[in-house]
Amino acid sequence: MSTIRGVDSFERKLRTAFQTFAAEDMRRVSEVRLLLEARREILFCDVAADGLDLARGLAEMLDTLLATYHDADGNGQGLAVVALGGYGRGEVNPHSDVDVMVLIPDGAEERADAFAGPLLAFLWDLGLTVGHSARSLDQCREWMRKDLPSATALIEARFIAGSRALFRRFRDHVTGPWLEANGPDFIDKKIEEARARHRFYGDSPRLLTPNVKESPGGLRDMHVAGWIATALSGRRDFEVFREAGLLDPGESAELLRCYSEIHGVRNMLHLLADGRQDVLDPWARKEAAAGLGFTDGGGFAAWERFMRFYYEAALRLNRFLERVIRFASDRPTPVPARTVDLPGSPGEALALLADLVRRGETAGPDLEDAIRPLVPQVEPDVRADPEAARSFLAILSRPGAGGVLRTLDRAGFLGEYLPEFGRLSCLVREDPVHQYTVDEHTLRAVEELDSLAAEDHPRREEMARVERPDLLRLALLMHDVGKARAGSHVDTAVAMVPDVTARLSLTETEAAEIRFLVRHHSLMTSLADHRVPGEAAAALAEAVPHRDRLRALYLLTLADVGAVGRGTLTGWREAQLGKLYSDAMAMLSPGSRRPLVEQVLEQAGPERESEAREHLDAMGERYALEVDASRVLLHLDLVARLAAEPAALTCVPGDGYEEVWIAVADAPGRLADLAGVLTLRELDIRAAHLYTRRDGVAVDGFIVTDYDDAPADPDARWQGVADDIVALLADGGDLAERMDRHRARFRPGVDDAGGPPTGVAWRERTSTRFAAIEVTGRDRPGLLYDLARIFAGHGLSIHHAIAATKGAVVTDTFYVAMTAGERPARRDHGPLLADLGAVVSGEARTA
């Protein structure tokens, strides 16, 4: 009998409805629907109380419904109604699919059709989403041989109503023998499937927008552990793991609590969306936080506190699955043989790990398990112990530190030894860029830095030149610790550095290095996003006048950007930061770079000297600061082609991006025209370098990436771009109409409701020669085209444009001048700023 209050009354009323109305009477459907709605209201009255209890209550409600239907239908005699999937586990969330199988004895196919068909129609009439099948024992055997999902569904089968004898035969002669014959292979495939799923969903429980069912640490992790338990023992519980010592009673209770909490989150998501919603996107996490009773407090918004609650539960589930996988795999761990004498104190643990990383070996899970009991011993005296500090810095001094730090973090040791980092545990802040929690991002940053030292990495030589890699890694550990408090996270982090460096017995010179790197950890990305290349390099060289410090900052920046999330350190981003670094380094190395004209003439040859000198003189000083000799030669060829062509185009492939240069006669609105043509060819413009010779020839460069996959025939695509430009120059075409149709294909999704903040800012001190205007809003195709037309309409010439995309948000920075070349003043351009704001907010479109 159910433990849910009110089920006896519910069952009695159901049976009365089936007795009162004939099967074909639609009043029976109406009556049963009302009873189900009333039952759901009772279950949902305290949806925040116990997520697993609610899921089981919904399953029991369906059990009662199906059993009542079976008992009322004479065609069900001798058949068995069986639950599969999540319903088979006895767990149903508010909008889960209901998977039902009718089990058929031999020779009863006709009677089964007479029962299963009306049953399915009845369930559909009730508004349930039903997965259904009718199978004999032989068909079930064939189904299990067919594929892994089918076999998984059948081993979770649960009896609901009908012939228990038939269901026992199913267990004894179908699933039991299959598991006996295929258990080890089934376990291996389930582990492989789980690994692939984890990779697909970000490979971390601490993803900012997790799928509460499928992401690492989601409900599916517990399902996998359950399937492995069934394959190992034939039982549908975790007793096999308790017998193996993987769980004690206290851990079992904690695991069940965490599983129930994530069920509660999924229940709330389904109810809020009035449908199946499993992703904690920005809208859902805020609404779920309110629905589950979280409030603002302690300097954190309600949704931030809720997400930390979710991550703590997800980490527990994910780590349990990892232990189960290790147990089921029975593979040797990578802990070295001479670490069998496990550490007895925190200091011994750090010394052991320092020796491990020195030998280039990894810390295995057994060592993690051995370290975990030592965490309560990490008291202030351990944090201030010079010997422990030497071991910790030795860990940070070598590649492989990232893996060791992750072991310490999983054991709970790192946050205790370095409490400044510990405050970041499962911390999430509103951020359009980052894909992970702050602590996960930090650990990934150290791992990214380790990867730069790999033998085949192009930055390996730069890493080898770093004199104190331990200080660089410590700076990475510290760079975001300020996010645990209100206010400027950079200022807060810098203020925390002295306590850390004092405990680690570092000198003031060493501490100053860490403070500098923490203070300026976002300097290079900010300069790359908002300053023209020549000015950005000069500003970087001025801010970081020491080459060793600049090298460390560059490597820290690469690691920081690479750890933001998948796809953030694109080929273009890496090239952009690399050029900024090399240009600034050249400025700090007097005499290391010859004048551009000498480099060009050396490559062009004497026959093109006059042409090259004339071109460089016509382009002006800014051009010489921002381009290299290879691009000058490319531009010479493009300009020469204009003698026979109205426009000349060439493309230089990059790593994940393309650099396209177009030579054409300059005219007001030219950037908008070219941006529109590129957008219509499914290209995303990341930056524009715009140069105009004194003779009116524009040489414009665009860094572009594809919206989706690269085209099968890129040459044909670029020929199409060239043809479109020529057609546009000839008659103007219908570019505006085509852009309107193109934009209409891209509409904000449900999760985009409200959109990011929009704004327009005039940056007075960014450039001495141009006005720098930043426009921030939701990224969309055609945005650069729209903005460029606004500038042209106000009589301004764009000399450089940068698109810095952060998630769904883009900040376009434009360096503009008056048509005659003078720098515009903000006081004269209020209407311009208003028009830009209207376009970026979506309130207006350009004509």
Coordinates of N, CA, C and O in Angstrom, one line a residue, residues 58 63 215 301 312 366 395 406 478 579 594 698 718 755 832:
L58 N 4.1 10.3 -8.1 CA 3.5 10.4 -9.5 C 3.5 9.0 -10.1 O 2.5 8.6 -10.8
D63 N 0.5 3.9 -11.5 CA 0.3 2.5 -11.2 C -1.1 2.2 -10.9 O -1.7 1.3 -11.4
S215 N 23.6 16.0 -17.7 CA 25.0 16.5 -17.4 C 25.7 15.7 -16.3 O 25.0 14.9 -15.6
A301 N 22.8 36.6 -4.7 CA 21.4 36.5 -5.1 C 20.8 35.2 -4.9 O 21.5 34.2 -4.7
E312 N 26.5 21.3 -5.3 CA 26.9 20.4 -4.2 C 26.3 19.0 -4.3 O 27.0 18.0 -4.1
D366 N 42.7 6.3 -5.5 CA 43.0 5.7 -4.2 C 43.7 6.8 -3.3 O 43.5 6.8 -2.1
I395 N 54.7 21.5 -6.1 CA 53.6 21.0 -6.9 C 53.3 22.0 -8.1 O 53.1 21.7 -9.2
R406 N 43.4 19.2 -8.9 CA 42.1 18.7 -9.0 C 41.9 17.5 -8.0 O 40.8 17.4 -7.4
M478 N 44.7 32.5 -7.8 CA 44.2 33.6 -7.0 C 43.4 34.6 -7.9 O 42.8 35.5 -7.3
K579 N 49.5 38.1 -31.6 CA 50.0 39.3 -32.3 C 50.2 40.5 -31.3 O 51.2 41.2 -31.4
R594 N 63.1 45.7 -37.8 CA 63.5 46.7 -38.8 C 62.3 47.5 -39.2 O 61.2 47.0 -39.1
A698 N 40.2 52.2 -50.8 CA 40.0 51.6 -49.5 C 40.5 50.1 -49.6 O 40.2 49.4 -50.5
W718 N 33.8 32.4 -51.9 CA 34.5 33.7 -52.1 C 34.3 34.3 -53.4 O 34.2 35.6 -53.5
G755 N 16.7 39.5 -22.8 CA 18.0 39.8 -23.4 C 19.0 40.4 -22.5 O 18.8 40.7 -21.3
L832 N 23.5 60.8 -32.7 CA 24.1 59.5 -33.1 C 24.0 58.5 -32.1 O 23.7 57.3 -32.4

